[in-house]
Amino acid sequence: MKLNLKKPLAFFDLETTGTDVAKDRIVEIAIVKMMPDGSVRTLPAQSGPENRFLINPQMPIPIESSMVHGIYDADVVAAPTFEQASSKLFQFLMDCDLGGFNSNKFDIPLLAEEFLRVGVDFSLEGRNLIDVQILFHMMEPRTLKAAYKFYCDKSLEGAHEALPDAMATKEVFEAMLDRYAGVQMEDKAGNLYEPVVNDMDKIHALTERKKKADLAGHIIYSDQGDIIFNFGKYKGSKVMDVLIKDPGYYSWMQNADFPLYTKKVLTDIRNGDLK
């Protein structure tokens, strides 16, 4: 289908040092620009791995991020900084609407941050923002009712009543195990694995994206096994280090509106009962 465009629509994607819009940096950008006449233009590639448009983030790329997108510190040493590439990117995106997948939440805010850091007023005024993920979730709802219809081909009667919802969840889970038995997926590193298996330990590991020390996810385990804060000004810092450096932070959390279980875990950490 030819898109009905009044101005160019630039679909773009970022690879980054992490997911914190305020702190993290772009290491790669790709742009596919759809023109009103039906032609397609892509951002001219630079030299580098697979002619990707790489950007030197001027900070170390965390290994966990590199393992996702395959871009390491050595790959961006000779790449331009965002400031050096900003003029080219600004011109390529001039007068374009912007599109992406989860772009309204992450890619567009981070791109705007990068432009502002180098003094470029990248205005969103007058641009249409097309987030394909939002349309996907609208048209293919990720609800129990939708899952029950898709996996079990049944209509959920009494939705939002506890017992029907619990029974439907059980049936959906059983149907998923049947449907995906032996089905392999390929991760970004090219490794094949079978994600949905009839093993509750493996299902738990798959669905718990971050290992939580508390139930709310305010305190989590890092990839290195350290207990760290997952929010606020000390996000990413070891909890015990913070409690030693800023003992008042413990009192603030105990008196603030945090779940009781989070407060219990914090006390356990302070007392040395949880390491």
Coordinates of C-alpha atoms in Angstrom, one line a residue:
M1 CA 0.0 0.0 0.0
K2 CA 1.3 3.4 -0.9
L3 CA 1.3 5.7 2.1
N4 CA -0.8 8.9 1.8
L5 CA 1.9 11.4 2.8
K6 CA 1.7 15.2 2.8
K7 CA 5.4 15.4 3.9
P8 CA 8.2 12.9 4.3
L9 CA 7.8 10.2 7.0
A10 CA 11.1 9.1 8.6
F11 CA 11.0 5.7 10.3
F12 CA 14.1 5.5 12.6
D13 CA 15.6 3.2 15.2
L14 CA 18.3 3.8 17.8
E15 CA 20.8 1.5 19.4
T16 CA 22.1 3.0 22.6
T17 CA 24.3 2.7 25.7
G18 CA 21.2 2.0 27.8
T19 CA 17.6 2.9 28.4
D20 CA 17.8 6.0 30.6
V21 CA 16.8 9.0 28.3
A22 CA 18.5 11.5 30.6
K23 CA 21.9 9.7 30.8
D24 CA 22.4 7.3 28.0
R25 CA 23.7 8.0 24.5
I26 CA 23.1 6.9 20.9
V27 CA 25.7 4.5 19.4
E28 CA 23.8 3.9 16.1
I29 CA 20.9 5.4 14.2
A30 CA 19.2 4.1 11.1
I31 CA 16.6 6.2 9.2
V32 CA 14.3 5.1 6.4
K33 CA 12.6 8.1 4.9
M34 CA 9.3 7.6 2.9
M35 CA 8.7 10.4 0.4
P36 CA 5.3 11.7 -0.7
D37 CA 6.1 10.5 -4.3
G38 CA 6.5 6.9 -3.1
S39 CA 10.3 6.9 -3.2
V40 CA 12.4 5.7 -0.3
R41 CA 15.6 7.2 1.0
T42 CA 17.9 5.9 3.7
L43 CA 20.4 7.7 5.8
P44 CA 23.8 7.4 4.0
A45 CA 25.9 4.9 5.9
Q46 CA 29.3 5.6 7.2
S47 CA 32.3 3.3 7.3
G48 CA 32.3 0.7 10.0
P49 CA 30.8 -2.7 10.7
E50 CA 28.3 -3.5 7.9
N51 CA 28.3 0.2 6.9
R52 CA 26.2 1.1 9.9
F53 CA 25.7 4.8 10.9
L54 CA 27.6 4.5 14.1
I55 CA 28.1 7.3 16.7
N56 CA 30.8 7.6 19.3
P57 CA 28.8 8.1 22.6
Q58 CA 31.8 9.5 24.4
M59 CA 31.2 7.1 27.2
P60 CA 31.9 3.4 27.7
I61 CA 29.2 1.1 26.2
P62 CA 28.0 -1.3 29.0
I63 CA 28.7 -4.9 28.1
E64 CA 25.1 -5.9 28.6
S65 CA 24.1 -3.3 26.0
S66 CA 26.8 -4.5 23.6
M67 CA 25.6 -8.0 23.9
V68 CA 22.1 -6.9 22.7
H69 CA 23.1 -4.7 19.7
G70 CA 26.6 -6.0 18.9
I71 CA 28.3 -2.6 19.1
Y72 CA 31.4 -2.4 21.3
D73 CA 33.7 0.4 22.4
A74 CA 36.2 -0.5 19.7
D75 CA 33.6 -0.2 17.0
V76 CA 32.9 3.4 17.7
V77 CA 36.4 4.8 18.3
A78 CA 36.6 6.3 14.8
A79 CA 32.9 7.1 14.5
P80 CA 31.8 10.8 14.8
T81 CA 30.3 12.1 18.0
F82 CA 26.7 13.1 17.9
E83 CA 27.7 16.7 17.8
Q84 CA 29.8 16.0 14.7
A85 CA 26.9 14.1 13.1
S86 CA 24.1 16.4 14.2
S87 CA 24.1 18.7 11.2
K88 CA 23.8 15.8 8.8
L89 CA 21.1 14.2 10.9
F90 CA 19.2 17.4 11.4
Q91 CA 19.1 18.1 7.6
F92 CA 18.0 14.5 6.8
L93 CA 15.1 14.8 9.3
M94 CA 14.1 18.3 8.4
D95 CA 10.4 18.7 7.8
C96 CA 9.8 15.0 8.4
D97 CA 7.1 13.3 10.4
L98 CA 8.7 10.7 12.7
G99 CA 7.9 7.0 13.0
G100 CA 9.2 4.1 15.0
F101 CA 8.4 1.2 17.2
N102 CA 8.0 2.4 20.8
S103 CA 9.4 5.6 19.5
N104 CA 7.1 8.0 21.4
K105 CA 8.3 6.6 24.7
F106 CA 12.0 6.1 24.0
D107 CA 13.6 6.9 20.6
I108 CA 12.1 10.3 20.0
P109 CA 12.8 11.6 23.6
L110 CA 16.4 10.3 23.4
L111 CA 17.0 11.8 20.0
A112 CA 15.6 15.2 21.1
E113 CA 17.9 15.0 24.2
E114 CA 21.0 14.4 22.1
F115 CA 20.2 17.4 19.8
L116 CA 19.6 19.6 22.8
R117 CA 22.9 18.6 24.4
V118 CA 24.8 20.0 21.4
G119 CA 22.7 23.1 21.2
V120 CA 20.4 22.1 18.3
D121 CA 16.8 23.0 18.7
F122 CA 15.2 19.9 17.3
S123 CA 11.6 21.0 17.5
L124 CA 8.7 18.5 17.4
E125 CA 6.2 21.3 16.6
G126 CA 4.3 20.5 13.5
R127 CA 5.6 16.9 13.2
N128 CA 3.3 13.9 13.3
L129 CA 4.6 11.2 15.6
I130 CA 3.7 7.7 14.3
D131 CA 4.4 5.0 17.0
V132 CA 3.7 1.6 15.3
Q133 CA 3.8 -0.2 18.7
I134 CA 0.8 1.8 19.9
L135 CA -1.2 0.9 16.9
F136 CA -0.2 -2.8 17.2
H137 CA -1.3 -2.9 20.9
M138 CA -4.6 -1.1 20.0
M139 CA -5.4 -3.6 17.2
E140 CA -4.0 -6.7 18.9
P141 CA -4.9 -6.1 22.6
R142 CA -2.6 -7.7 25.1
T143 CA -5.4 -8.6 27.5
L144 CA -6.6 -11.8 29.1
K145 CA -9.8 -11.7 27.0
A146 CA -7.8 -11.4 23.8
A147 CA -5.3 -14.1 24.8
Y148 CA -8.2 -16.4 25.7
K149 CA -9.8 -15.9 22.3
F150 CA -6.5 -16.3 20.4
Y151 CA -5.1 -19.4 22.2
C152 CA -8.3 -21.2 23.3
D153 CA -10.8 -19.8 20.7
K154 CA -13.2 -19.1 23.5
S155 CA -15.0 -15.9 24.6
L156 CA -14.3 -15.0 28.2
E157 CA -17.5 -14.7 30.2
G158 CA -17.4 -12.9 33.4
A159 CA -14.2 -11.0 32.7
H160 CA -12.7 -9.2 35.6
E161 CA -14.3 -11.6 38.0
A162 CA -11.6 -13.4 40.0
L163 CA -12.5 -17.1 39.3
P164 CA -13.2 -16.8 35.6
D165 CA -10.1 -14.8 35.1
A166 CA -8.0 -17.3 37.0
M167 CA -9.5 -20.3 35.1
A168 CA -8.9 -18.5 31.8
T169 CA -5.3 -17.7 32.7
K170 CA -4.7 -21.4 33.5
E171 CA -6.2 -22.5 30.1
V172 CA -4.2 -19.9 28.2
F173 CA -1.0 -21.0 29.8
E174 CA -1.7 -24.7 29.0
A175 CA -2.5 -23.7 25.4
M176 CA 0.7 -21.7 25.1
L177 CA 2.8 -24.7 26.2
D178 CA 1.0 -26.9 23.6
R179 CA 1.3 -24.3 20.8
Y180 CA 4.9 -23.4 21.3
A181 CA 6.3 -26.9 22.2
G182 CA 9.5 -27.3 20.3
V183 CA 9.3 -23.9 18.7
Q184 CA 12.7 -22.2 18.7
M185 CA 13.6 -18.5 18.6
E186 CA 16.8 -16.8 17.6
D187 CA 18.3 -14.1 19.8
K188 CA 20.2 -11.1 18.4
A189 CA 23.4 -13.0 18.8
G190 CA 22.1 -15.7 16.4
N191 CA 21.7 -18.3 19.2
L192 CA 18.7 -20.6 18.9
Y193 CA 16.7 -21.4 22.1
E194 CA 13.3 -22.7 23.0
P195 CA 11.7 -20.1 25.2
V196 CA 8.4 -21.7 26.1
V197 CA 9.0 -25.1 27.8
N198 CA 7.1 -27.1 30.3
D199 CA 9.5 -26.3 33.1
M200 CA 8.4 -23.7 35.7
D201 CA 12.0 -22.8 36.7
K202 CA 12.8 -21.9 33.1
I203 CA 9.5 -20.0 32.6
H204 CA 10.2 -18.0 35.8
A205 CA 13.7 -17.1 34.5
L206 CA 12.2 -16.1 31.2
T207 CA 9.5 -13.9 32.5
E208 CA 11.4 -12.2 35.3
R209 CA 13.3 -9.7 33.2
K210 CA 15.0 -8.2 36.2
K211 CA 15.6 -10.2 39.4
K212 CA 13.9 -8.2 42.2
A213 CA 15.1 -8.1 45.7
D214 CA 11.7 -6.6 46.7
L215 CA 8.4 -7.3 45.0
A216 CA 7.9 -3.8 43.6
G217 CA 11.2 -3.7 41.7
H218 CA 12.5 -0.7 43.6
I219 CA 15.5 -2.8 44.7
I220 CA 16.9 -5.3 42.3
Y221 CA 19.9 -7.5 41.6
S222 CA 22.4 -6.3 39.0
D223 CA 23.8 -8.6 36.3
Q224 CA 26.8 -8.9 38.6
G225 CA 24.7 -10.1 41.6
D226 CA 24.9 -6.8 43.6
I227 CA 21.7 -5.5 45.3
I228 CA 21.1 -2.0 43.8
F229 CA 18.5 0.7 43.8
N230 CA 16.3 0.8 40.7
F231 CA 14.9 4.3 41.0
G232 CA 15.6 7.8 42.0
K233 CA 18.9 9.6 42.4
Y234 CA 20.8 6.5 43.4
K235 CA 19.5 4.3 40.6
G236 CA 22.2 1.8 39.8
S237 CA 24.1 2.3 43.0
K238 CA 24.6 -0.5 45.5
V239 CA 22.1 -0.2 48.3
M240 CA 24.6 -0.9 51.1
D241 CA 27.0 1.8 49.7
V242 CA 24.2 4.3 49.7
L243 CA 23.1 3.5 53.2
I244 CA 26.7 4.0 54.5
K245 CA 27.2 7.2 52.5
D246 CA 23.8 8.7 53.1
P247 CA 22.2 7.1 56.2
G248 CA 19.3 9.5 56.0
Y249 CA 18.1 7.9 52.8
Y250 CA 17.1 4.8 54.9
S251 CA 14.9 7.0 57.2
W252 CA 13.4 8.8 54.2
M253 CA 12.4 5.5 52.5
Q254 CA 10.9 4.1 55.8
N255 CA 8.8 7.2 56.2
A256 CA 7.8 7.6 52.5
D257 CA 5.0 5.9 50.6
F258 CA 6.9 2.7 49.7
P259 CA 5.4 -0.8 50.0
L260 CA 6.0 -2.4 53.4
Y261 CA 7.8 -5.3 51.8
T262 CA 10.3 -2.9 50.1
K263 CA 10.9 -1.3 53.6
K264 CA 11.4 -4.8 55.1
V265 CA 14.0 -5.7 52.4
L266 CA 15.8 -2.4 52.9
T267 CA 16.0 -3.2 56.7
D268 CA 17.3 -6.7 55.9
I269 CA 20.0 -5.3 53.7
R270 CA 21.0 -2.7 56.4
N271 CA 21.1 -5.4 59.1
G272 CA 23.2 -7.7 56.9
D273 CA 20.4 -10.3 56.6
L274 CA 20.2 -10.0 52.8
K275 CA 23.3 -9.8 50.7

